PDB file of C-alpha atoms in Angstrom:
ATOM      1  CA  UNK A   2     105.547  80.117  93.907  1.00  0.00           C
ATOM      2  CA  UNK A   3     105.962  82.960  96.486  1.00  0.00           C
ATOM      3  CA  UNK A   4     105.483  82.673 100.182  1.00  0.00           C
ATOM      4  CA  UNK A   5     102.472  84.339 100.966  1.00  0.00           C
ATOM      5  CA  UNK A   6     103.956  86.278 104.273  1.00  0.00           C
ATOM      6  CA  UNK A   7     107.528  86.796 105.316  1.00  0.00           C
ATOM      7  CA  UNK A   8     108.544  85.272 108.411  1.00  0.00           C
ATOM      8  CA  UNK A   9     109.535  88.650 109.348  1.00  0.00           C
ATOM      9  CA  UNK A  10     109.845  92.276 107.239  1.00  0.00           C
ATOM     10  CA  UNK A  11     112.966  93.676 109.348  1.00  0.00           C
ATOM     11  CA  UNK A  12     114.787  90.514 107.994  1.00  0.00           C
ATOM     12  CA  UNK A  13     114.702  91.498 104.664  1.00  0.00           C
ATOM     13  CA  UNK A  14     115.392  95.129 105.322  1.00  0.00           C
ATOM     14  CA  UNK A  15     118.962  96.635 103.493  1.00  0.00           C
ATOM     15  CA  UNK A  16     119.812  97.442  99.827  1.00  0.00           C
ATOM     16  CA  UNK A  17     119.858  94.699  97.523  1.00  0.00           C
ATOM     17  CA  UNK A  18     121.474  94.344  94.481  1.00  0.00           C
ATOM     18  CA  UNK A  19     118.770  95.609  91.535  1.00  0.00           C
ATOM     19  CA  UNK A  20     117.304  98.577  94.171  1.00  0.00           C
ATOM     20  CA  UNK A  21     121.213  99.538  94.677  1.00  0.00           C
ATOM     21  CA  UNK A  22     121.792  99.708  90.786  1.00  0.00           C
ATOM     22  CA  UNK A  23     118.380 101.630  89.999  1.00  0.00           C
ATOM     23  CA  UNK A  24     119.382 104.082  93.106  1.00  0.00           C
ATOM     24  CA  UNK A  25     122.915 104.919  91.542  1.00  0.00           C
ATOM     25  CA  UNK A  26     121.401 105.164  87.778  1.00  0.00           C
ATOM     26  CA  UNK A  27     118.833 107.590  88.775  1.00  0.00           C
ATOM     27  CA  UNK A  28     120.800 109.779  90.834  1.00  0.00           C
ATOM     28  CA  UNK A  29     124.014 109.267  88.012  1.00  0.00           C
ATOM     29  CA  UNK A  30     121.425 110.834  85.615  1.00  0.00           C
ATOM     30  CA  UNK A  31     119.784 113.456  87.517  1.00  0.00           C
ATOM     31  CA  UNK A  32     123.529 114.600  88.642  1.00  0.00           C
ATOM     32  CA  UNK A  33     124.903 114.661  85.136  1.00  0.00           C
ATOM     33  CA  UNK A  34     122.322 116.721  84.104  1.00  0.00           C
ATOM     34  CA  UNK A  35     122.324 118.970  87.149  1.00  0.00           C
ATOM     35  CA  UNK A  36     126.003 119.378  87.293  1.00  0.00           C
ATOM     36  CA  UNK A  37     127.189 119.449  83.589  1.00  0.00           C
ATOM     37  CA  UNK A  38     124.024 120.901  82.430  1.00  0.00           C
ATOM     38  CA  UNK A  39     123.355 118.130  79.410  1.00  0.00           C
ATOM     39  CA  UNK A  40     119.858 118.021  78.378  1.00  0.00           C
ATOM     40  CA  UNK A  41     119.522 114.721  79.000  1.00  0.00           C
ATOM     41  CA  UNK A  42     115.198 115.151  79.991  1.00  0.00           C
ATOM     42  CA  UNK A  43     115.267 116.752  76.763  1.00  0.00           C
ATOM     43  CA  UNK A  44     116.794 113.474  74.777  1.00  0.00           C
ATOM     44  CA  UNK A  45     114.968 110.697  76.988  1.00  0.00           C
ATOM     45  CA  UNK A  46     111.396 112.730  77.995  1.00  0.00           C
ATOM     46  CA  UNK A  47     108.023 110.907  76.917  1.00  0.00           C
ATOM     47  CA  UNK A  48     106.203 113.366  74.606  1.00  0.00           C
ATOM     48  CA  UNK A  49     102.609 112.891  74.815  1.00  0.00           C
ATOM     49  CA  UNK A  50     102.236 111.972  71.216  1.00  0.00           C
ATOM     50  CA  UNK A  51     105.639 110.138  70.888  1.00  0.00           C
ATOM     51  CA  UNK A  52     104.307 107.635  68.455  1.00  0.00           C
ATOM     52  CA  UNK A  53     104.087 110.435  65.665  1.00  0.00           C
ATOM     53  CA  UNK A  54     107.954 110.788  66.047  1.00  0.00           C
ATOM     54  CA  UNK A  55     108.259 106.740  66.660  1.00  0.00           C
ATOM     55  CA  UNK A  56     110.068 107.793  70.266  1.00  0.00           C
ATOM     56  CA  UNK A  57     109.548 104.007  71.455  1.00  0.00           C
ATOM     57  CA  UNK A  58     112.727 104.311  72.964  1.00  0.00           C
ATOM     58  CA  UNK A  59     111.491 107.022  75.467  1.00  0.00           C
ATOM     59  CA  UNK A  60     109.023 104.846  76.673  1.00  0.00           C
ATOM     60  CA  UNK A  61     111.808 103.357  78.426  1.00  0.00           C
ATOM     61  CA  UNK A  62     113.930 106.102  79.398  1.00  0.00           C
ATOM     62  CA  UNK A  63     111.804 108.436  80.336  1.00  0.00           C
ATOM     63  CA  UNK A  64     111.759 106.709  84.316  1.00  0.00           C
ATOM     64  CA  UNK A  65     115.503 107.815  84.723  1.00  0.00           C
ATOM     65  CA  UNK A  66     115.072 111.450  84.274  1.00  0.00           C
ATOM     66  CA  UNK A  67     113.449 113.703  86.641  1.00  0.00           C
ATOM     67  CA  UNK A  68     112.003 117.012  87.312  1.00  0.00           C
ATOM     68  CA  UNK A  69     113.869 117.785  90.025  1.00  0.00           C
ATOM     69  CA  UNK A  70     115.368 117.381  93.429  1.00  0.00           C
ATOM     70  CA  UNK A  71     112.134 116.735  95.305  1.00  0.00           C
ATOM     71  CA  UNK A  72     110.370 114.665  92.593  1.00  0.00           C
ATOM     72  CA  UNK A  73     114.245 112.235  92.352  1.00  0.00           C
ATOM     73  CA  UNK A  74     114.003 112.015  96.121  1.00  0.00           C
ATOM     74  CA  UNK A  75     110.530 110.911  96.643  1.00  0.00           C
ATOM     75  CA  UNK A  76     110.696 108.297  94.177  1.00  0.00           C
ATOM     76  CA  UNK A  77     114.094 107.246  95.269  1.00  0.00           C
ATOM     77  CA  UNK A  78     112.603 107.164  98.818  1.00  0.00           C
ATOM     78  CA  UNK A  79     109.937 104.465  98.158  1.00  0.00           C
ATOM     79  CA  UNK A  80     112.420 102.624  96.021  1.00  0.00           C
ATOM     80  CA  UNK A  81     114.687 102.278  98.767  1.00  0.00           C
ATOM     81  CA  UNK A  82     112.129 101.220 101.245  1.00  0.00           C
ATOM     82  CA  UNK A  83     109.700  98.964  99.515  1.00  0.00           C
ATOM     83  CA  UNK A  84     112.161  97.778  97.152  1.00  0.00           C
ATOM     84  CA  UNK A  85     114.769  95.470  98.530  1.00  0.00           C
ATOM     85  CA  UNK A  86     111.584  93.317 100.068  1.00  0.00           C
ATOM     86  CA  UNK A  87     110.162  92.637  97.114  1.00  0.00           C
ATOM     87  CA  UNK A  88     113.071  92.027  95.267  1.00  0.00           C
ATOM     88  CA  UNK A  89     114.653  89.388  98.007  1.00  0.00           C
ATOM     89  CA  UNK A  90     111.064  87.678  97.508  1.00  0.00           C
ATOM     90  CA  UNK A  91     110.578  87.746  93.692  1.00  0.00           C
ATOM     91  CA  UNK A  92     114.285  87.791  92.664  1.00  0.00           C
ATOM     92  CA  UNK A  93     116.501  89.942  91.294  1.00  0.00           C
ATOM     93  CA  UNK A  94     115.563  89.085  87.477  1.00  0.00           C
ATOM     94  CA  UNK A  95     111.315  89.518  88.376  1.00  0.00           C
ATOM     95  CA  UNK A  96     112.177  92.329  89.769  1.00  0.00           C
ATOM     96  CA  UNK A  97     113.559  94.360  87.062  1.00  0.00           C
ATOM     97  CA  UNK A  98     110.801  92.742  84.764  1.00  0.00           C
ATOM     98  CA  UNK A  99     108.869  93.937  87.559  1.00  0.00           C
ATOM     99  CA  UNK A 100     109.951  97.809  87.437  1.00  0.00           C
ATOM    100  CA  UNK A 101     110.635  98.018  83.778  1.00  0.00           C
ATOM    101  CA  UNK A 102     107.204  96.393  82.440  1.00  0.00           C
ATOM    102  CA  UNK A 103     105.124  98.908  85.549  1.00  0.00           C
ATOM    103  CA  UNK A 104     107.146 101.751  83.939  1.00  0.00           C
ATOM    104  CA  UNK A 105     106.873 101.656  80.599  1.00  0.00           C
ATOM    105  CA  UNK A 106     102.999 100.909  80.561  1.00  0.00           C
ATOM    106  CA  UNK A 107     102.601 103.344  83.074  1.00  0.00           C
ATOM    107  CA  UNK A 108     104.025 105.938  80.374  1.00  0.00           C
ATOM    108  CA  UNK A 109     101.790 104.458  78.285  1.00  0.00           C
ATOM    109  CA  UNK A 110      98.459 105.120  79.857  1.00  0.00           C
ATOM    110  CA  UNK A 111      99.721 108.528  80.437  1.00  0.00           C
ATOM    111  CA  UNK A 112     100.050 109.194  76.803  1.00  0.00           C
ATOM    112  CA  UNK A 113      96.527 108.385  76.138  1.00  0.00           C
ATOM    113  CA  UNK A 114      95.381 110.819  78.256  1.00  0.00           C
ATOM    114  CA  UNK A 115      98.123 113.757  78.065  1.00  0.00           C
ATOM    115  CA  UNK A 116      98.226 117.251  76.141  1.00  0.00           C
ATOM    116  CA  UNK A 117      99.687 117.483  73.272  1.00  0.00           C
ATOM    117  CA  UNK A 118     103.139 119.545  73.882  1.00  0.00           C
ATOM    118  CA  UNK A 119     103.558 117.811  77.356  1.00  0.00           C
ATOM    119  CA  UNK A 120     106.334 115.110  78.080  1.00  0.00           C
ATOM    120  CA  UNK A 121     106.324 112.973  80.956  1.00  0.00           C
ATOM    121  CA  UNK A 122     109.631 112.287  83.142  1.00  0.00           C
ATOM    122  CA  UNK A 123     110.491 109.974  86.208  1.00  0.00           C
ATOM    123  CA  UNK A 124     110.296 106.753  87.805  1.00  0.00           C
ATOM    124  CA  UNK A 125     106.554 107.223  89.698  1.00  0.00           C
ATOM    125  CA  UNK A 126     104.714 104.667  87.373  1.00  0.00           C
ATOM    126  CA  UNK A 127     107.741 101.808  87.986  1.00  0.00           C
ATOM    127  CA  UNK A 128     107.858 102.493  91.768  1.00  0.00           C
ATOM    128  CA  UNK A 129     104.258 102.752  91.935  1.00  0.00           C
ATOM    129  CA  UNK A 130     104.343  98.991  90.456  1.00  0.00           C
ATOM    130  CA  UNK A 131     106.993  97.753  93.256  1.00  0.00           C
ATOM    131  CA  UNK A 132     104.372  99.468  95.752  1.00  0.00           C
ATOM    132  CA  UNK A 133     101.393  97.776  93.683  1.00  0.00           C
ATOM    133  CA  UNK A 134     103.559  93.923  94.571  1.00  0.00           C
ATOM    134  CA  UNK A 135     104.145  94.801  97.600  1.00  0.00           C
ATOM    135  CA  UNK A 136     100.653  95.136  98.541  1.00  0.00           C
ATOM    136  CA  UNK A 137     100.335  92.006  96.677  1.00  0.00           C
ATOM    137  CA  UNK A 138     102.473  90.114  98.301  1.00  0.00           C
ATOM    138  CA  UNK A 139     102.181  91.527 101.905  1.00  0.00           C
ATOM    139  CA  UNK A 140      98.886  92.658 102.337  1.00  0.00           C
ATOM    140  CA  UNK A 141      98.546  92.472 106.378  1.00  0.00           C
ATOM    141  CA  UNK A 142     102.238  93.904 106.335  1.00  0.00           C
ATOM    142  CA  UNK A 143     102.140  97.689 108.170  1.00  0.00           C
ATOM    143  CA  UNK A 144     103.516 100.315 107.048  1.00  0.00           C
ATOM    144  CA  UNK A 145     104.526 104.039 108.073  1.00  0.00           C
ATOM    145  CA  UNK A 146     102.353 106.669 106.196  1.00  0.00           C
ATOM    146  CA  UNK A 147     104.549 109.458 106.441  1.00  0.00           C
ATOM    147  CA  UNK A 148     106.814 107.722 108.821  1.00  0.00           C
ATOM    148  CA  UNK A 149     104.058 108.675 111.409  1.00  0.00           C
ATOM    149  CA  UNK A 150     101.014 106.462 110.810  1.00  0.00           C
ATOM    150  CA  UNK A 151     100.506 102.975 110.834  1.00  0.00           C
ATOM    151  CA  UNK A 152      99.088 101.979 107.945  1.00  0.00           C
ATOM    152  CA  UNK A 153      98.386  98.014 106.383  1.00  0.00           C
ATOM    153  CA  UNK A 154      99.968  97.458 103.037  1.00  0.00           C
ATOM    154  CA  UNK A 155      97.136  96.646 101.222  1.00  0.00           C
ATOM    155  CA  UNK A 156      94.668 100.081 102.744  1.00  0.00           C
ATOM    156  CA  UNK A 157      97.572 102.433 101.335  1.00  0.00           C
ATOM    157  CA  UNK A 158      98.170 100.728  98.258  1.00  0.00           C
ATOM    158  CA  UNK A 159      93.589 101.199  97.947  1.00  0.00           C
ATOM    159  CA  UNK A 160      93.781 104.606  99.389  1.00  0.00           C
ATOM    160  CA  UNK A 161      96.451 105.601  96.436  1.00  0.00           C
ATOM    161  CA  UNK A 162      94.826 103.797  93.474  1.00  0.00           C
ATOM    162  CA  UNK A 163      91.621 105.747  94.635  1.00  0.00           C
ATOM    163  CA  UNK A 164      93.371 108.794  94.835  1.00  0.00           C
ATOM    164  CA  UNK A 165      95.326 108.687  91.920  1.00  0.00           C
ATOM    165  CA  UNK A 166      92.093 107.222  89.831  1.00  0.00           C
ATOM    166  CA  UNK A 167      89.955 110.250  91.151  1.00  0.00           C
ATOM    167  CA  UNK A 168      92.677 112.304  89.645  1.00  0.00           C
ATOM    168  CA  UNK A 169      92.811 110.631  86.210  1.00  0.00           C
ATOM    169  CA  UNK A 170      89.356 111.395  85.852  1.00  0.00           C
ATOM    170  CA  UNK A 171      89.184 114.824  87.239  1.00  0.00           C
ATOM    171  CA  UNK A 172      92.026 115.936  84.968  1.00  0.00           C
ATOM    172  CA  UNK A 173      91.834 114.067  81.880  1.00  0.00           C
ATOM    173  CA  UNK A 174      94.095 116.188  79.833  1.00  0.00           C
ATOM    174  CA  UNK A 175      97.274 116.035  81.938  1.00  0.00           C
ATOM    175  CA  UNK A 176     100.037 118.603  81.643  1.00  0.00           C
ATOM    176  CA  UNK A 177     101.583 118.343  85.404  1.00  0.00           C
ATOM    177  CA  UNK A 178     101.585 115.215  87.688  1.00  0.00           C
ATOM    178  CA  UNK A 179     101.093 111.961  85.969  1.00  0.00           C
ATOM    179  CA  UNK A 180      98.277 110.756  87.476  1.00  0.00           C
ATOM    180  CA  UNK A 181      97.518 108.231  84.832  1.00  0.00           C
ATOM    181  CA  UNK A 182     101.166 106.583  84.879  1.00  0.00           C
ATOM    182  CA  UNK A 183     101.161 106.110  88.807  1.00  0.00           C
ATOM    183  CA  UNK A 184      97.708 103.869  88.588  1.00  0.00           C
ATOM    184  CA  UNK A 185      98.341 101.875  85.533  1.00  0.00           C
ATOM    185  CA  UNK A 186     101.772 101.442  86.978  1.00  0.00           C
ATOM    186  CA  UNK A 187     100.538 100.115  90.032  1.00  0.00           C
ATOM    187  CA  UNK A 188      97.759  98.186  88.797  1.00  0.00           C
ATOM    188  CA  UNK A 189     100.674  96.253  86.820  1.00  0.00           C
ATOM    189  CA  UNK A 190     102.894  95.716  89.686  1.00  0.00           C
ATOM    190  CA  UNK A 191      99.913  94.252  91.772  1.00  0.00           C
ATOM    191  CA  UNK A 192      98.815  91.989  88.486  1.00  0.00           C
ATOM    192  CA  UNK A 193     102.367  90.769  88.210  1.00  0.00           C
ATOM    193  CA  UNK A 194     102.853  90.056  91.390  1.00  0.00           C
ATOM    194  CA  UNK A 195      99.594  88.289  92.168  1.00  0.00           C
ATOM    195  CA  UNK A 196     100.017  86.112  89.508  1.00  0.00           C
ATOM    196  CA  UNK A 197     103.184  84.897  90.876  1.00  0.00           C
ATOM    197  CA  UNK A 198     102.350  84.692  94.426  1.00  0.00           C
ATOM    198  CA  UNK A 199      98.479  82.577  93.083  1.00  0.00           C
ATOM    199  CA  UNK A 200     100.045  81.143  89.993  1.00  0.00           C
ATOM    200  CA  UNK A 201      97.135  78.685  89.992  1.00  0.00           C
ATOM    201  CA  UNK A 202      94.541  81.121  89.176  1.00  0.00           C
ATOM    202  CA  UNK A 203      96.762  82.095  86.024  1.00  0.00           C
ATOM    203  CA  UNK A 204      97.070  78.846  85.096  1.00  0.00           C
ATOM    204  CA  UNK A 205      93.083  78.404  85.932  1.00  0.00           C
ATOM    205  CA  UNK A 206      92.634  81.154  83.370  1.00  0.00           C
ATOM    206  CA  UNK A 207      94.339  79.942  80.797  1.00  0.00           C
ATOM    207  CA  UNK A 208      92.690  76.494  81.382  1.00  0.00           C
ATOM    208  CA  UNK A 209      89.370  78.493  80.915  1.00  0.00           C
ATOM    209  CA  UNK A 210      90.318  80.068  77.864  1.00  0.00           C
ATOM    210  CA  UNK A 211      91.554  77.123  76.253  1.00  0.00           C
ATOM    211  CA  UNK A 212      88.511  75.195  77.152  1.00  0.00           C
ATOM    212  CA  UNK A 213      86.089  77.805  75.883  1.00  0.00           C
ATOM    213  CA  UNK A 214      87.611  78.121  72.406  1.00  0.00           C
ATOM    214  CA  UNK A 215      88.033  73.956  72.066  1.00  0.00           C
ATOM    215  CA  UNK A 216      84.494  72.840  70.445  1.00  0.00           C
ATOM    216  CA  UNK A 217      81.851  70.591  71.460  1.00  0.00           C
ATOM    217  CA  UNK A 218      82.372  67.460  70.489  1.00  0.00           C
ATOM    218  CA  UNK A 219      78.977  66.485  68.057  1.00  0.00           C
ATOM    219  CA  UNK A 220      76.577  63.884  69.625  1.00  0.00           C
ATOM    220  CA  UNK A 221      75.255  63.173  66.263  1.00  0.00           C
ATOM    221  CA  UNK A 222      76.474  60.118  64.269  1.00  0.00           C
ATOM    222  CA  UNK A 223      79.178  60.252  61.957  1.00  0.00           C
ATOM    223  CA  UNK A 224      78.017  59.850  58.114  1.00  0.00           C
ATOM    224  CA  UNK A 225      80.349  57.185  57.249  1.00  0.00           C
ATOM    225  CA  UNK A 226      78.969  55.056  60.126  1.00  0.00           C
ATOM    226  CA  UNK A 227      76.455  51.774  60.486  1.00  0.00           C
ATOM    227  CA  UNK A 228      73.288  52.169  62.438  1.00  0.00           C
ATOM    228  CA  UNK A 229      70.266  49.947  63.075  1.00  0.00           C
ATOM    229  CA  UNK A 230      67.925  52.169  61.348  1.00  0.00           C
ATOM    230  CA  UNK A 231      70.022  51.970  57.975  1.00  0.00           C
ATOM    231  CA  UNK A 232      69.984  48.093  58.072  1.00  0.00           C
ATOM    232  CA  UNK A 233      66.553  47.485  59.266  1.00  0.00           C
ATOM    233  CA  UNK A 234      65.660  49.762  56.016  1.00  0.00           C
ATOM    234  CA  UNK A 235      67.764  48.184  53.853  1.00  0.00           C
ATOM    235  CA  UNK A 236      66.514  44.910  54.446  1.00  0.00           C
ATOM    236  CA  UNK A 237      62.560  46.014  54.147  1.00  0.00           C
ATOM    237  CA  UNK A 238      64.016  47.434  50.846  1.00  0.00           C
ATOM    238  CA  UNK A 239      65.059  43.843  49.927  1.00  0.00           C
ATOM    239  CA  UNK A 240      61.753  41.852  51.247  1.00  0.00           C
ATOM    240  CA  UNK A 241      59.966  44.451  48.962  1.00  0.00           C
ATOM    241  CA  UNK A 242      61.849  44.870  45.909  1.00  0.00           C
ATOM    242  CA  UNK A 243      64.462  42.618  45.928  1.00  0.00           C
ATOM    243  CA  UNK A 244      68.439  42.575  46.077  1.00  0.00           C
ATOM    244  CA  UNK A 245      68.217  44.207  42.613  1.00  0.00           C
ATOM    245  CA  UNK A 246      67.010  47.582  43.842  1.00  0.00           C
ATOM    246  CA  UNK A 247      69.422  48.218  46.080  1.00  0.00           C
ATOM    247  CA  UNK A 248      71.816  51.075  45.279  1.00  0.00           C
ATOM    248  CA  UNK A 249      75.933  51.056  45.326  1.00  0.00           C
ATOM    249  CA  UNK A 250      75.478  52.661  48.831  1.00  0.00           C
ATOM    250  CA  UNK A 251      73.447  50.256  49.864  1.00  0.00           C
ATOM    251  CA  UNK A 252      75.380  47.242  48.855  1.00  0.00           C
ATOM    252  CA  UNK A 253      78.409  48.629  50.832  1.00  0.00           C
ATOM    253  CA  UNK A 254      75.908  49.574  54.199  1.00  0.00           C
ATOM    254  CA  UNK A 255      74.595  45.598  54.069  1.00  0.00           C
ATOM    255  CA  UNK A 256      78.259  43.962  53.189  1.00  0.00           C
ATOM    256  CA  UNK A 257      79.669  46.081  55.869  1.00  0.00           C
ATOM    257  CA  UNK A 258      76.955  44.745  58.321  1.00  0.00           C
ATOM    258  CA  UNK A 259      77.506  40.987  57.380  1.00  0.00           C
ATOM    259  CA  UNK A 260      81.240  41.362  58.329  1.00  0.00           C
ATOM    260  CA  UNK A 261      80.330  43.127  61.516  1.00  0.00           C
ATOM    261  CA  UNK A 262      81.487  46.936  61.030  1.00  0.00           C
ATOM    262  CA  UNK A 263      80.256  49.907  62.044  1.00  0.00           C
TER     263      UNK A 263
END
């Protein structure tokens, strides 16, 4: 169960532990690759058709390679912001699930859309998910748009799915930002966090489901059992014709009703 608002955001400001271990991964790669030139975007890029080649394993590390200076900074910027809040209220073990799971389906829904010959690098779609449970989880917090204007948590994280769904559909076949991979990312990290801030209505939905596919029991009666229409007929049966007429069946109906079973 998560608190739904923190007693207060400045509290939980500073690096935590999983935000401080993404921040030095990313910029370890993006150095290594700068610095000693290996083609490391090359080896861990999404292609857009990656399941031809069975590249599963870029849909994970795709998010630790980027495009350059301005695209590492930007994404390491909202991770070190937003991050540390949500992981202090989640944990450190939800929030990896968190940024991994908002990653790798954001990569995902970009594929479905993207050119063939285009690959897909950095961590947008996963920090778009941390932004996605923030919004979940502090809606009425405010935030800086551009470190200038006061913004609530849960109007930017609107304004950008907008944005960024406007996008998707204006440029279906993708070849420069990933449009795609920032909104599904997002929508994940705002499911996943909803669900454990209101796990109630997850466990209402399950409830649902269950009771749905559970059938009816019948309100007809059971073929093996005694009712008063099957004696009273058996017994005009007998004042007509006699006990000789009745069959097998019938024997076992009447004895059945002499000892008082239904």
């Amino acid at each position: 169960m998560i608190n739904n608002e923190p007693r207060n955001i400045g509290s939980m400001m500073g690096i935590s532990p999983s935000v401080k271990f993404l921040l030095i991964l990313n910029v370890a790669v993006f150095l290594i690759e700068a610095l000693l030139r290996v083609p490391l975007s090359g080896w861990f890029a999404l292609p857009a058709l990656w399941w031809q080649s069975l590249s599963f394993g870029q849909l994970f590390t795709y998010m630790f390679v980027h495009g350059g200076y301005m695209h590492l900074f930007v994404n390491m910027l909202g991770l070190f912001f937003i991050g540390p809040t949500v992981e202090r209220t989640i944990g450190s073990y939800r929030f990896f699930v968190l940024y991994y799971v908002s990653g790798i389906l954001g990569g995902l829904g970009w594929s479905l859309l993207a050119q063939d010959g285009t690959y897909c690098v950095g961590a947008s779609g996963a920090v778009m998910g941390i932004l996605g449970a923030f919004g979940a989880l502090y809606p009425q917090a405010k935030l800086l748009l551009w470190f200038v204007i006061p913004c609530r948590a849960w109007m930017l994280v609107l304004g950008l799915a907008i944005w960024e769904l406007h996008e998707t559909i204006t440029t279906p076949l993708i070849g420069g930002i990933a449009n795609a991979a920032h909104l599904i990312g997002g929508i994940a990290g705002f499911s996943y966090a909803l669900s454990l801030k209101h796990p109630h209505l997850l466990a209402g939905l399950k409830a649902s489901l269950r009771g749905k596919a559970k059938p009816k029991p019948s309100s007809a009666p059971r073929p093996d059992r005694l009712t008063k229409e099957q004696v009273d007929a058996i017994l005009d049966k007998i004042g007509k014709e006699g006990m000789g007429a009745l069959t097998l069946r019938e024997r076992e109906l009447l004895k059945r009703a002499t000892r008082g079973q239904g």
